[in-house]
PDB file of C-alpha atoms in Angstrom:
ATOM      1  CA  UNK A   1       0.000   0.000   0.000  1.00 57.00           C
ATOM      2  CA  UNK A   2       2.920   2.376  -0.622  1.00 78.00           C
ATOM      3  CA  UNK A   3       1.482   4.725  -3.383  1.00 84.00           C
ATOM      4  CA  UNK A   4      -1.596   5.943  -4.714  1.00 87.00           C
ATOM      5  CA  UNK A   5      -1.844   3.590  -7.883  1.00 90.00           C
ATOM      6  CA  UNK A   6      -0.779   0.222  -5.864  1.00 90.00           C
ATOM      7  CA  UNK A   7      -3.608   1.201  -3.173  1.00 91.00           C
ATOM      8  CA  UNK A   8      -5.713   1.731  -6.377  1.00 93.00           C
ATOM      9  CA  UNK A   9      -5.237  -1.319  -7.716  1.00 93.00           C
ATOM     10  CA  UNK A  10      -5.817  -3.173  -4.203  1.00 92.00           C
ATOM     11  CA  UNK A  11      -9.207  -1.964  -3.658  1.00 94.00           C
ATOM     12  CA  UNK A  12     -10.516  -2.399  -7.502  1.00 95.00           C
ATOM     13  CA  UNK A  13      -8.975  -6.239  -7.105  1.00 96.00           C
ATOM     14  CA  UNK A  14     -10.675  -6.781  -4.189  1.00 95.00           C
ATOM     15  CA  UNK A  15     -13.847  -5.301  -5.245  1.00 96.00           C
ATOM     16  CA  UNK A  16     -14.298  -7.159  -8.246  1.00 96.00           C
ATOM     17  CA  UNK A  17     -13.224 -10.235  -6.167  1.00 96.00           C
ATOM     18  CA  UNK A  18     -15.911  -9.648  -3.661  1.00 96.00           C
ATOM     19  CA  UNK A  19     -18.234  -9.191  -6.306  1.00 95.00           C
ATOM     20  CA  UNK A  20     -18.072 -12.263  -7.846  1.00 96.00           C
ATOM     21  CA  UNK A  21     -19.009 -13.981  -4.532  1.00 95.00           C
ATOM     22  CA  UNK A  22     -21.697 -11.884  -4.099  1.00 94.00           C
ATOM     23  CA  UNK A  23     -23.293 -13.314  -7.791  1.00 94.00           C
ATOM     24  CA  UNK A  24     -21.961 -16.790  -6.367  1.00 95.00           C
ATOM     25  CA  UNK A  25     -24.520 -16.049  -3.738  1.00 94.00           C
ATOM     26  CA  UNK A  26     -27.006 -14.653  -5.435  1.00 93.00           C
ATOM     27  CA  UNK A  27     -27.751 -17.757  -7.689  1.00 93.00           C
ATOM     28  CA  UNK A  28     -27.291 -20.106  -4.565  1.00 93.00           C
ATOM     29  CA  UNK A  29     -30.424 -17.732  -3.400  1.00 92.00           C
ATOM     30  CA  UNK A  30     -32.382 -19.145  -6.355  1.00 90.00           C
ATOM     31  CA  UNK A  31     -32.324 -22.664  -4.766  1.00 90.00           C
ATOM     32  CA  UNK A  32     -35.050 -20.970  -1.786  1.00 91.00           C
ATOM     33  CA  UNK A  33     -37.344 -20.723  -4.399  1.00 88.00           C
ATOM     34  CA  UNK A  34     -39.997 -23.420  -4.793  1.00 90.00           C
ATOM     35  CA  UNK A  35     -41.915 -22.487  -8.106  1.00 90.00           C
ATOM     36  CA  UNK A  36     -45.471 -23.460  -8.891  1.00 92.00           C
ATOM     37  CA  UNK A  37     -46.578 -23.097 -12.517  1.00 92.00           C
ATOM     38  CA  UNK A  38     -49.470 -24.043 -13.914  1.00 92.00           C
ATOM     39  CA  UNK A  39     -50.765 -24.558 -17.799  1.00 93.00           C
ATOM     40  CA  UNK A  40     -53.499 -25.714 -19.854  1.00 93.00           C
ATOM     41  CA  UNK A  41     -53.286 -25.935 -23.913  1.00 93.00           C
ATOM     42  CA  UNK A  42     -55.885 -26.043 -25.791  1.00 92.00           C
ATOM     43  CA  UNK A  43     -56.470 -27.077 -29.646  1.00 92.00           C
ATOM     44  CA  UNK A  44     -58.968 -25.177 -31.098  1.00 92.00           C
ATOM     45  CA  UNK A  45     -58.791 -26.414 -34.674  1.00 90.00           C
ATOM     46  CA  UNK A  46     -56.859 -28.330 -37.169  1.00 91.00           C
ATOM     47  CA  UNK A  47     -56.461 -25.944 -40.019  1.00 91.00           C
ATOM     48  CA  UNK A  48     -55.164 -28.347 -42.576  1.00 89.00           C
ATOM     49  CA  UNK A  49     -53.188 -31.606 -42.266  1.00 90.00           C
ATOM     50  CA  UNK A  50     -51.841 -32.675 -45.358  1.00 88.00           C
ATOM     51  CA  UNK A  51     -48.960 -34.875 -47.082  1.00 87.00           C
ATOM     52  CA  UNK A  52     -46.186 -32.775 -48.568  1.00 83.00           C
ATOM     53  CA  UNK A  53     -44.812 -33.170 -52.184  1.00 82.00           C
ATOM     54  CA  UNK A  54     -41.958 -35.227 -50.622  1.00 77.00           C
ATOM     55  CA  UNK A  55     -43.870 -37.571 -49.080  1.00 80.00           C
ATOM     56  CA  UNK A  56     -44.109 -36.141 -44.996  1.00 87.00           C
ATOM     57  CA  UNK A  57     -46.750 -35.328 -43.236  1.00 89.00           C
ATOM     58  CA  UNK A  58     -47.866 -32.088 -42.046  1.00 90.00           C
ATOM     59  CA  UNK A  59     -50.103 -30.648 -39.952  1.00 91.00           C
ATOM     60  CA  UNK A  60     -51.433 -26.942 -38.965  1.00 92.00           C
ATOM     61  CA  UNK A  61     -53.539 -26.104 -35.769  1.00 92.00           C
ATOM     62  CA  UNK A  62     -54.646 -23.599 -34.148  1.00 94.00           C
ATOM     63  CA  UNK A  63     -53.858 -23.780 -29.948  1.00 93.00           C
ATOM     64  CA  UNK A  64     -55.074 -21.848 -27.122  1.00 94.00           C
ATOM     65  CA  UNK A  65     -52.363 -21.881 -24.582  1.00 94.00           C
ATOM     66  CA  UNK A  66     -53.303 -20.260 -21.047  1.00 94.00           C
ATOM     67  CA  UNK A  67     -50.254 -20.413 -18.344  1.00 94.00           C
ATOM     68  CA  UNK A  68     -49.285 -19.052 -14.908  1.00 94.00           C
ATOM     69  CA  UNK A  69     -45.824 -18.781 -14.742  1.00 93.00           C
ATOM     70  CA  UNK A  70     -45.356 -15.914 -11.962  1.00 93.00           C
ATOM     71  CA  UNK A  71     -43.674 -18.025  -9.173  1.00 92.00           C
ATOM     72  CA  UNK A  72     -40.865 -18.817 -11.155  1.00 93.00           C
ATOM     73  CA  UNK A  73     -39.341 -15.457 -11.255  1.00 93.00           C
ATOM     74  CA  UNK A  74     -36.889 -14.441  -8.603  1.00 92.00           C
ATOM     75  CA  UNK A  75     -34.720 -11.520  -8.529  1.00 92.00           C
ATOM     76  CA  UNK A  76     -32.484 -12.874  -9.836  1.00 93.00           C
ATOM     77  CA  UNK A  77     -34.372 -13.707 -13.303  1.00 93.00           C
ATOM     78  CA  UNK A  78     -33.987 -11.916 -16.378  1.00 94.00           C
ATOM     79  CA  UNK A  79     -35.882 -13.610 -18.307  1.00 94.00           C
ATOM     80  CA  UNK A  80     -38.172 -16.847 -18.626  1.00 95.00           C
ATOM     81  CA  UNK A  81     -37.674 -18.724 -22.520  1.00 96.00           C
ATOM     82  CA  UNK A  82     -40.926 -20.906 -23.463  1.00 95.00           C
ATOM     83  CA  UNK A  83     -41.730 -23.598 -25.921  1.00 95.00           C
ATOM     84  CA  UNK A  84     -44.505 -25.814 -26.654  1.00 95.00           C
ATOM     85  CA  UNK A  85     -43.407 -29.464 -27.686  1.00 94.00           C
ATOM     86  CA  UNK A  86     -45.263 -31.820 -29.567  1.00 94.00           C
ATOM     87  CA  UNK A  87     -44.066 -35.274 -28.636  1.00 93.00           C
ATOM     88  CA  UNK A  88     -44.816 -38.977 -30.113  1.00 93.00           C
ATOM     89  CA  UNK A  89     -44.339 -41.944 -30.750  1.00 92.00           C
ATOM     90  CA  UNK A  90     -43.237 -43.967 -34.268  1.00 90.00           C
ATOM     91  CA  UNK A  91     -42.852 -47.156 -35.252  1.00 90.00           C
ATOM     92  CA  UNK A  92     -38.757 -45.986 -35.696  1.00 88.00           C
ATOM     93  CA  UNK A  93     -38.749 -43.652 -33.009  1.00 89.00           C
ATOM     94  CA  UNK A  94     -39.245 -43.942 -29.719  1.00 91.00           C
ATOM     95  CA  UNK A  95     -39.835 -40.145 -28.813  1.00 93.00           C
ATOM     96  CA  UNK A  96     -40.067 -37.254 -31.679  1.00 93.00           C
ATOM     97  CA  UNK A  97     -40.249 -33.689 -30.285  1.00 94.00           C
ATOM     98  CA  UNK A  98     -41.469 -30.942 -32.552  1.00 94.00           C
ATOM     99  CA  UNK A  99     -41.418 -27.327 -31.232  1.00 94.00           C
ATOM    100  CA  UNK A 100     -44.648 -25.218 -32.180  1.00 94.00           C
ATOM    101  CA  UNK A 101     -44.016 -21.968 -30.424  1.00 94.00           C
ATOM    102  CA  UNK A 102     -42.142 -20.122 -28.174  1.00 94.00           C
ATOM    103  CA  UNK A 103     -41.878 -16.657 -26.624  1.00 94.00           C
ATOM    104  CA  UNK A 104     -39.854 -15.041 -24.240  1.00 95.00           C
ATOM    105  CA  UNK A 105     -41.378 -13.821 -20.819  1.00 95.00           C
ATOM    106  CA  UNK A 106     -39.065 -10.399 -19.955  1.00 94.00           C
ATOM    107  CA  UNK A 107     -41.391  -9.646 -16.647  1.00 92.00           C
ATOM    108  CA  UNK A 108     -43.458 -11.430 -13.968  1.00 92.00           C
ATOM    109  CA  UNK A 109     -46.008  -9.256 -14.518  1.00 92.00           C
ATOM    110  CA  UNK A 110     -46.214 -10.787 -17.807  1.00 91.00           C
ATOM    111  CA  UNK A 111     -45.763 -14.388 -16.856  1.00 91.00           C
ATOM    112  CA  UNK A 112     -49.780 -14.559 -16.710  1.00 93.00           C
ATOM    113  CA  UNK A 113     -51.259 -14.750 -19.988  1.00 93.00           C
ATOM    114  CA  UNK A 114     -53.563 -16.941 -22.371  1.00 93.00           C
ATOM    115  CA  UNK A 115     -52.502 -16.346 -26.298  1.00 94.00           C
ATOM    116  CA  UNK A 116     -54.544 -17.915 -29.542  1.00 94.00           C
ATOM    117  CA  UNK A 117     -52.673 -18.924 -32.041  1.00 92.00           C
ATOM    118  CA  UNK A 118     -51.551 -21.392 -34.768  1.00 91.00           C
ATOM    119  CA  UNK A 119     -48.266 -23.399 -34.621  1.00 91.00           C
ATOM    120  CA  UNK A 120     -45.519 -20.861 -35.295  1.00 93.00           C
ATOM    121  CA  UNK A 121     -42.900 -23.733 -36.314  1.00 94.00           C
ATOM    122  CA  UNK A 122     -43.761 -26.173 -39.079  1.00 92.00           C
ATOM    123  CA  UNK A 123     -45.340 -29.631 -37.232  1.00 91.00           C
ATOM    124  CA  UNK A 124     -43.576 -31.931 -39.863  1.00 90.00           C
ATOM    125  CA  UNK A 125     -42.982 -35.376 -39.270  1.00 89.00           C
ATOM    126  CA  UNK A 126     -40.437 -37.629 -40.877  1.00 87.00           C
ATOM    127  CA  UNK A 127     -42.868 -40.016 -42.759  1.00 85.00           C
ATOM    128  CA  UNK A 128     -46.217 -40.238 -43.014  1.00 85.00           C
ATOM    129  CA  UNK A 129     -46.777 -41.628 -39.071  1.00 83.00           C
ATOM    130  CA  UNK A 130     -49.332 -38.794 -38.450  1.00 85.00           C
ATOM    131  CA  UNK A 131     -52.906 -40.191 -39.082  1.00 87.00           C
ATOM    132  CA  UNK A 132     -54.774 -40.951 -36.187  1.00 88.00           C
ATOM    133  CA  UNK A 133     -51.351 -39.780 -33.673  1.00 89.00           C
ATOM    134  CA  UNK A 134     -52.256 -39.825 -30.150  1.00 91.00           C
ATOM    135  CA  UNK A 135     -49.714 -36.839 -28.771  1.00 92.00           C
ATOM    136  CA  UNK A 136     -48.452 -34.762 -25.913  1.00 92.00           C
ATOM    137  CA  UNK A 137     -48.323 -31.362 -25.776  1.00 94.00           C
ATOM    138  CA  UNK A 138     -45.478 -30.081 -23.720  1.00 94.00           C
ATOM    139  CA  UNK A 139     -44.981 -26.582 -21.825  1.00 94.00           C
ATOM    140  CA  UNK A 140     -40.922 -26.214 -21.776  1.00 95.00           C
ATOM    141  CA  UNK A 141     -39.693 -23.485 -19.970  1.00 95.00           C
ATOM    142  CA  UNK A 142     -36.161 -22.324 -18.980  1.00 95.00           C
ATOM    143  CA  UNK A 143     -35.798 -20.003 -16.409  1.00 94.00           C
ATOM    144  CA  UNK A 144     -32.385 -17.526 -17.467  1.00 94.00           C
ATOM    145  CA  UNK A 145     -30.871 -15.536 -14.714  1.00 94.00           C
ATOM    146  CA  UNK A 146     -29.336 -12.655 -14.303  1.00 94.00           C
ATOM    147  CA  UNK A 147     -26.077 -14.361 -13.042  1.00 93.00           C
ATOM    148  CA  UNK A 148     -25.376 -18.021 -12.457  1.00 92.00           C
ATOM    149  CA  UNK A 149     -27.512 -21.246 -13.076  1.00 92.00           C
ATOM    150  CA  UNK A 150     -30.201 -21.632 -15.233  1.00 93.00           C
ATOM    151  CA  UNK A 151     -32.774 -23.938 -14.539  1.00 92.00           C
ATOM    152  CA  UNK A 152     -35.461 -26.158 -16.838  1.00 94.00           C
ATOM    153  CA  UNK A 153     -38.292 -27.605 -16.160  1.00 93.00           C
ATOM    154  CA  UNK A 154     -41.694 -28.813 -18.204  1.00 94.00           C
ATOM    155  CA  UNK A 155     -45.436 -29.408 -17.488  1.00 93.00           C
ATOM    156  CA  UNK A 156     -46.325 -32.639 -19.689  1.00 94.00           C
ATOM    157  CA  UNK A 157     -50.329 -32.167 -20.566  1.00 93.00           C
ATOM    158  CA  UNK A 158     -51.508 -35.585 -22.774  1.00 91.00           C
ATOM    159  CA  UNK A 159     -54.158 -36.863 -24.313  1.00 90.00           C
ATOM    160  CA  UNK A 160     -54.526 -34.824 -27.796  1.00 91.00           C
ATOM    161  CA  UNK A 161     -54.700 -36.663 -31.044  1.00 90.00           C
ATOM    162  CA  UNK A 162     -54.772 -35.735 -34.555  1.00 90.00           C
ATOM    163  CA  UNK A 163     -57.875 -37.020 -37.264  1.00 88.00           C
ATOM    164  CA  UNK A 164     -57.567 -40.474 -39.104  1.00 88.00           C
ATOM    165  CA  UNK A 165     -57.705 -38.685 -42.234  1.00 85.00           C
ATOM    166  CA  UNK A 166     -55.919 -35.767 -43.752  1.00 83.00           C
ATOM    167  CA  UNK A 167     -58.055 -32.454 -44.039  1.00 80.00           C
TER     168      UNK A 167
ATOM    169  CA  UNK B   1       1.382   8.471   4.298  1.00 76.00           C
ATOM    170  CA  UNK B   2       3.307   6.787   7.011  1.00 82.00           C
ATOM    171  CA  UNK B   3       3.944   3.079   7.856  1.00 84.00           C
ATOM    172  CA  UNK B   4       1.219   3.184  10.021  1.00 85.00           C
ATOM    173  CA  UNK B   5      -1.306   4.965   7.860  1.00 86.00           C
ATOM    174  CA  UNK B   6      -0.882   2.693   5.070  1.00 88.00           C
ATOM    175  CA  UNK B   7      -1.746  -0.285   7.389  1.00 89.00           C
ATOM    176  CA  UNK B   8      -4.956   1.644   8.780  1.00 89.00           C
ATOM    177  CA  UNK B   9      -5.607   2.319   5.049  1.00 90.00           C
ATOM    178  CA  UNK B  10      -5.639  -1.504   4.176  1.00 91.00           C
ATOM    179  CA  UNK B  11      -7.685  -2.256   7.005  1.00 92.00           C
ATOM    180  CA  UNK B  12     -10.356   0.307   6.059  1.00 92.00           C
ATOM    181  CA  UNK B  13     -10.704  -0.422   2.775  1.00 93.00           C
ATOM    182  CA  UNK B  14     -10.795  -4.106   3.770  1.00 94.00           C
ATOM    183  CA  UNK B  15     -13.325  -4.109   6.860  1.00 95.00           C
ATOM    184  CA  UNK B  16     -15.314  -1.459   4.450  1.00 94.00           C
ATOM    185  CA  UNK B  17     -15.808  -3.763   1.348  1.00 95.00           C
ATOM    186  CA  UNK B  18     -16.999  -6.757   3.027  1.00 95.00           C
ATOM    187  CA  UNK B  19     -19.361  -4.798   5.305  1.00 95.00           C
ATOM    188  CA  UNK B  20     -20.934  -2.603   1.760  1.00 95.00           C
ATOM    189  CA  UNK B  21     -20.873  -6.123   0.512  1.00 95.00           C
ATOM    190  CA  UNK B  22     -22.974  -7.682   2.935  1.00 95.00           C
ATOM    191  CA  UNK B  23     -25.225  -4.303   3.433  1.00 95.00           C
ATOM    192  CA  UNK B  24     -25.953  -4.699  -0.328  1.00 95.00           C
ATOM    193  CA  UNK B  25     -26.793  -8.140  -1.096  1.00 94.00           C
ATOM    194  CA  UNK B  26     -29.088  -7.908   1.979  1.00 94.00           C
ATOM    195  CA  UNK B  27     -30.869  -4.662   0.630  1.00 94.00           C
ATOM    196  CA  UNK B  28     -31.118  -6.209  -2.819  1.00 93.00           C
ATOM    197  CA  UNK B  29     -32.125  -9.892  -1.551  1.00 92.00           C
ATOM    198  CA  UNK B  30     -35.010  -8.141   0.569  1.00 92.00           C
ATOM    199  CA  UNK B  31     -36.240  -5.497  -2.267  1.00 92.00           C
ATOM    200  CA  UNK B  32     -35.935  -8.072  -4.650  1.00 88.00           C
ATOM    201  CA  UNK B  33     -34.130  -5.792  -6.559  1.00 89.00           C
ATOM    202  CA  UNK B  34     -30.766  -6.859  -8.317  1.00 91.00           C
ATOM    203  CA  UNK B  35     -30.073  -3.645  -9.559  1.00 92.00           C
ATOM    204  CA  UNK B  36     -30.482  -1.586  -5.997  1.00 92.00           C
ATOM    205  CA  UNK B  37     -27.767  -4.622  -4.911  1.00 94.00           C
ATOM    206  CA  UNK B  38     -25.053  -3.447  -8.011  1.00 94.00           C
ATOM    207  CA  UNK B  39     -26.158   0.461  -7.399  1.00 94.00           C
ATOM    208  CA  UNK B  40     -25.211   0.252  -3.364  1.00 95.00           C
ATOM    209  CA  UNK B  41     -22.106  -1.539  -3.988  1.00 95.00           C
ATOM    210  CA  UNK B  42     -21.103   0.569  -6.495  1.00 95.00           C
ATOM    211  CA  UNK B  43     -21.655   4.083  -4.109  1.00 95.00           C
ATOM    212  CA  UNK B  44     -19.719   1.553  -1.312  1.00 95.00           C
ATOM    213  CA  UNK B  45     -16.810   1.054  -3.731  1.00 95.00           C
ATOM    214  CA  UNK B  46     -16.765   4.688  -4.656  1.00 95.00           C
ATOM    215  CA  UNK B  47     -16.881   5.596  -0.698  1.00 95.00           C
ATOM    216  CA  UNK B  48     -14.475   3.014   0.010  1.00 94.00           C
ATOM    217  CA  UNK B  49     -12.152   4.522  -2.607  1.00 93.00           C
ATOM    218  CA  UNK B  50     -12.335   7.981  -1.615  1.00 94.00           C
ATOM    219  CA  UNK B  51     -11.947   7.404   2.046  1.00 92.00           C
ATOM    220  CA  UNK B  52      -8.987   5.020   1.619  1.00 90.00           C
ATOM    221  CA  UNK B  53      -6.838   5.853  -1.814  1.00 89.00           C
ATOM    222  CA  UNK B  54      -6.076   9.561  -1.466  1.00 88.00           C
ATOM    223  CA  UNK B  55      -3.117  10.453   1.206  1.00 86.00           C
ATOM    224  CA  UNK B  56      -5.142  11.974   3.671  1.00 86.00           C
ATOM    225  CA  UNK B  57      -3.683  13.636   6.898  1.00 86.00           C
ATOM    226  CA  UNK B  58      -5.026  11.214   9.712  1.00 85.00           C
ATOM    227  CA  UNK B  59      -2.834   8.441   7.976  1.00 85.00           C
ATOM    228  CA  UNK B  60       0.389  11.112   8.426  1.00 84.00           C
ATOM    229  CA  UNK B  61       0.190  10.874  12.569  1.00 84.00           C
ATOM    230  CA  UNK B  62       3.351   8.738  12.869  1.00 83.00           C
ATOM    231  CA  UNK B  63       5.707  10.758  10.497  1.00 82.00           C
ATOM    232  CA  UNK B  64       8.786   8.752   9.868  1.00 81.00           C
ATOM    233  CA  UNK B  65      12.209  10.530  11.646  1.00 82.00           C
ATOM    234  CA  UNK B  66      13.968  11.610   8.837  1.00 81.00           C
ATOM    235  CA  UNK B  67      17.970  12.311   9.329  1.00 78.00           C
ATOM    236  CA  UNK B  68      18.913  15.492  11.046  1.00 79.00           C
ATOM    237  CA  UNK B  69      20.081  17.937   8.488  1.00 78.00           C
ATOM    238  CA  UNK B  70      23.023  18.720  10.710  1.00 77.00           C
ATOM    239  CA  UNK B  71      23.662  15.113  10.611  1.00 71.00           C
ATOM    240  CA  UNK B  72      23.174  15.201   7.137  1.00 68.00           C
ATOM    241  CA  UNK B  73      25.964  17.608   5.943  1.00 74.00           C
ATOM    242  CA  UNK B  74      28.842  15.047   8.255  1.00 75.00           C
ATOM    243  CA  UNK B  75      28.307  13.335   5.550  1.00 76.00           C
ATOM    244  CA  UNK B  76      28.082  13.928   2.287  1.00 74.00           C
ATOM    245  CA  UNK B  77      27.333  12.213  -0.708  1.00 79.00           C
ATOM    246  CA  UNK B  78      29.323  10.627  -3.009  1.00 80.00           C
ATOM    247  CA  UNK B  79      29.849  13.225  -6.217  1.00 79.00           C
ATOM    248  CA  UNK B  80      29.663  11.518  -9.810  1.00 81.00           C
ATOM    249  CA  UNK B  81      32.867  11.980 -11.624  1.00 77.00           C
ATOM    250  CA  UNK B  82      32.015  12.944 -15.484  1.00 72.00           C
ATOM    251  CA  UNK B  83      34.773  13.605 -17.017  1.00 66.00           C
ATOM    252  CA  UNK B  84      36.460   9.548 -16.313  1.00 58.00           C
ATOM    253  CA  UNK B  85      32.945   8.413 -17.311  1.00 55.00           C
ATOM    254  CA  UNK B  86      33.335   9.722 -20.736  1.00 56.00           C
ATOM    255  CA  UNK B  87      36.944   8.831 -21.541  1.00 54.00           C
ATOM    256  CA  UNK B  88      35.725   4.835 -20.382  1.00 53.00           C
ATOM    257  CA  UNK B  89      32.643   4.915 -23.034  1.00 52.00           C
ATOM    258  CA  UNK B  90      35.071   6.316 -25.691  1.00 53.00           C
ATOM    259  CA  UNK B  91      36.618   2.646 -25.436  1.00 51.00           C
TER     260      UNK B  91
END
C-alpha cells in the first residue's frame, strides 16, 4: 500500500473479487425458491393436415395456450424462454419432439397470460406416421438468470390426437 | 502516508468492502431488486475509494524521523565523476 496507484489497484482487485461472490450467492439464493406453474393448452382447430410433395406429413392447428408462470421469477431472473413441444411416438422412433411456439417472458407481470394462435414452427414429421397420432403437448420453460444457473423444467399435458384422415 | 497509515488504510478499505458487501446483497435480496444490490455496492466502492486511496492527513500521525540535516551535511554524498565516465565509453 505504498502509493496511490498500488492502493488503487488493491481496492478495484478486491472489489471485483468480492463481487463475484456476491453473484456466487445470489444464484445459490435461487435454490429458496420453490416455483409453482401451472398450464393448460388447448387445440382449437386443425387448419389443414396434409402430405407434402416429398412424401411427410404435415399438420397446422390452431392452440389456445393459457399459463401461470409468476412463481418462477426471482430476482435474480432476467428472463423466462418458453416452448410448446409436440411429442410422439413412431414405429422408428421412440420419442419425436417438434417445437410449435415459443416466446420469451421479460417480466413477472407478464408471466400470466392466455394467447390464440396457430403453430408458429412447421409440425412436420419424418414419414407419413401422423394419421390418427395420439400426442403430448409439452410446456418447456427455462428459467435464465441474471447471473449463475439456469434452470429447466416442463409441465407434460396428454391426451390430444390428430384425425384419421388428412383435411 | 506513514507506515502506520498505510496499514490503517488496508484495514479500512478491507473491513469497508466486506461490510458494503454484505449491506448490499441484503438490501437487494429483501427489495428483490438486483439492480439496488449493483447500485449500493457501487456508491460503497466509490466511498471506500475515496476514504482510503487519497493520502489523507489522519494516515500522516506517525511521520517517519527523517535524518537530522546537521547530521546530514557530516556526511556527504558521493559526487559523480564525469569527465572519467566519458573517456571509459570512448573505449
Amino acid at each position: 500500500m505504498h502509493s496511490f496507484g498500488y492502493r488503487l489497484n488493491g481496492l478495484l482487485t478486491f472489489a471485483v473479487t468480492i463481487l463475484a461472490l456476491m453473484c456466487v450467492i445470489a444464484s445459490l439464493s435461487d435454490n429458496l425458491n420453490i416455483p409453482s406453474p401451472s398450464a393448460e393448452i388447448q387445440i382449437m382447430n386443425i387448419n389443414w393436415f396434409q402430405k407434402q410433395p416429398k412424401g411427410s406429413d404435415e399438420v397446422s392447428l390452431r392452440v389456445n395456450i393459457s399459463a401461470d408462470l409468476q412463481s418462477l421469477f426471482t430476482w435474480n431472473t432476467k428472463q423466462v424462454f418458453i416452448f410448446v413441444a409436440a411429442e410422439y411416438e413412431t414405429r422408428k422412433n421412440s420419442l419425436n419432439q417438434v417445437s410449435l411456439w415459443d416466446a420469451i417472458i421479460p417480466a413477472k407481470e407478464r408471466a400470466k397470460f392466455w394467447i390464440r394462435s396457430s403453430n408458429k414452427y412447421r409440425f412436420v414429421d419424418h414419414g407419413k406416421n401422423l394419421r390418427g397420432k395420439e400426442f403430448n403437448l409439452t410446456l418447456h420453460w427455462h428459467v435464465m438468470p441474471k447471473t449463475g444457473k439456469m434452470f429447466a423444467d416442463k409441465i407434460v399435458m396428454s391426451g390430444y390426437s390428430l384425425p384419421e384422415e388428412y383435411i | 502516508m506513514d507506515w502506520q497509515g498505510q496499514k490503517l488504510a488496508e484495514q479500512i478499505m478491507q473491513v469497508m468492502l466486506l461490510v458494503f458487501a454484505v449491506v448490499s446483497f441484503g438490501a437487494g435480496y429483501v427489495l428483490g431488486s438486483f439492480q439496488m444490490m449493483m447500485l449500493v455496492y457501487a456508491g460503497g466502492v466509490t466511498l471506500t475509494a475515496l476514504i482510503t486511496i487519497p493520502n489523507w492527513p489522519f494516515f500522516n500521525r506517525h511521520p517517519l524521523k527523517w535524518l537530522d540535516p546537521s547530521e546530514a551535511e557530516k556526511h556527504p554524498k558521493p559526487q559523480v565523476a564525469v569527465s572519467s565516465k566519458k573517456k571509459s565509453s570512448k573505449k
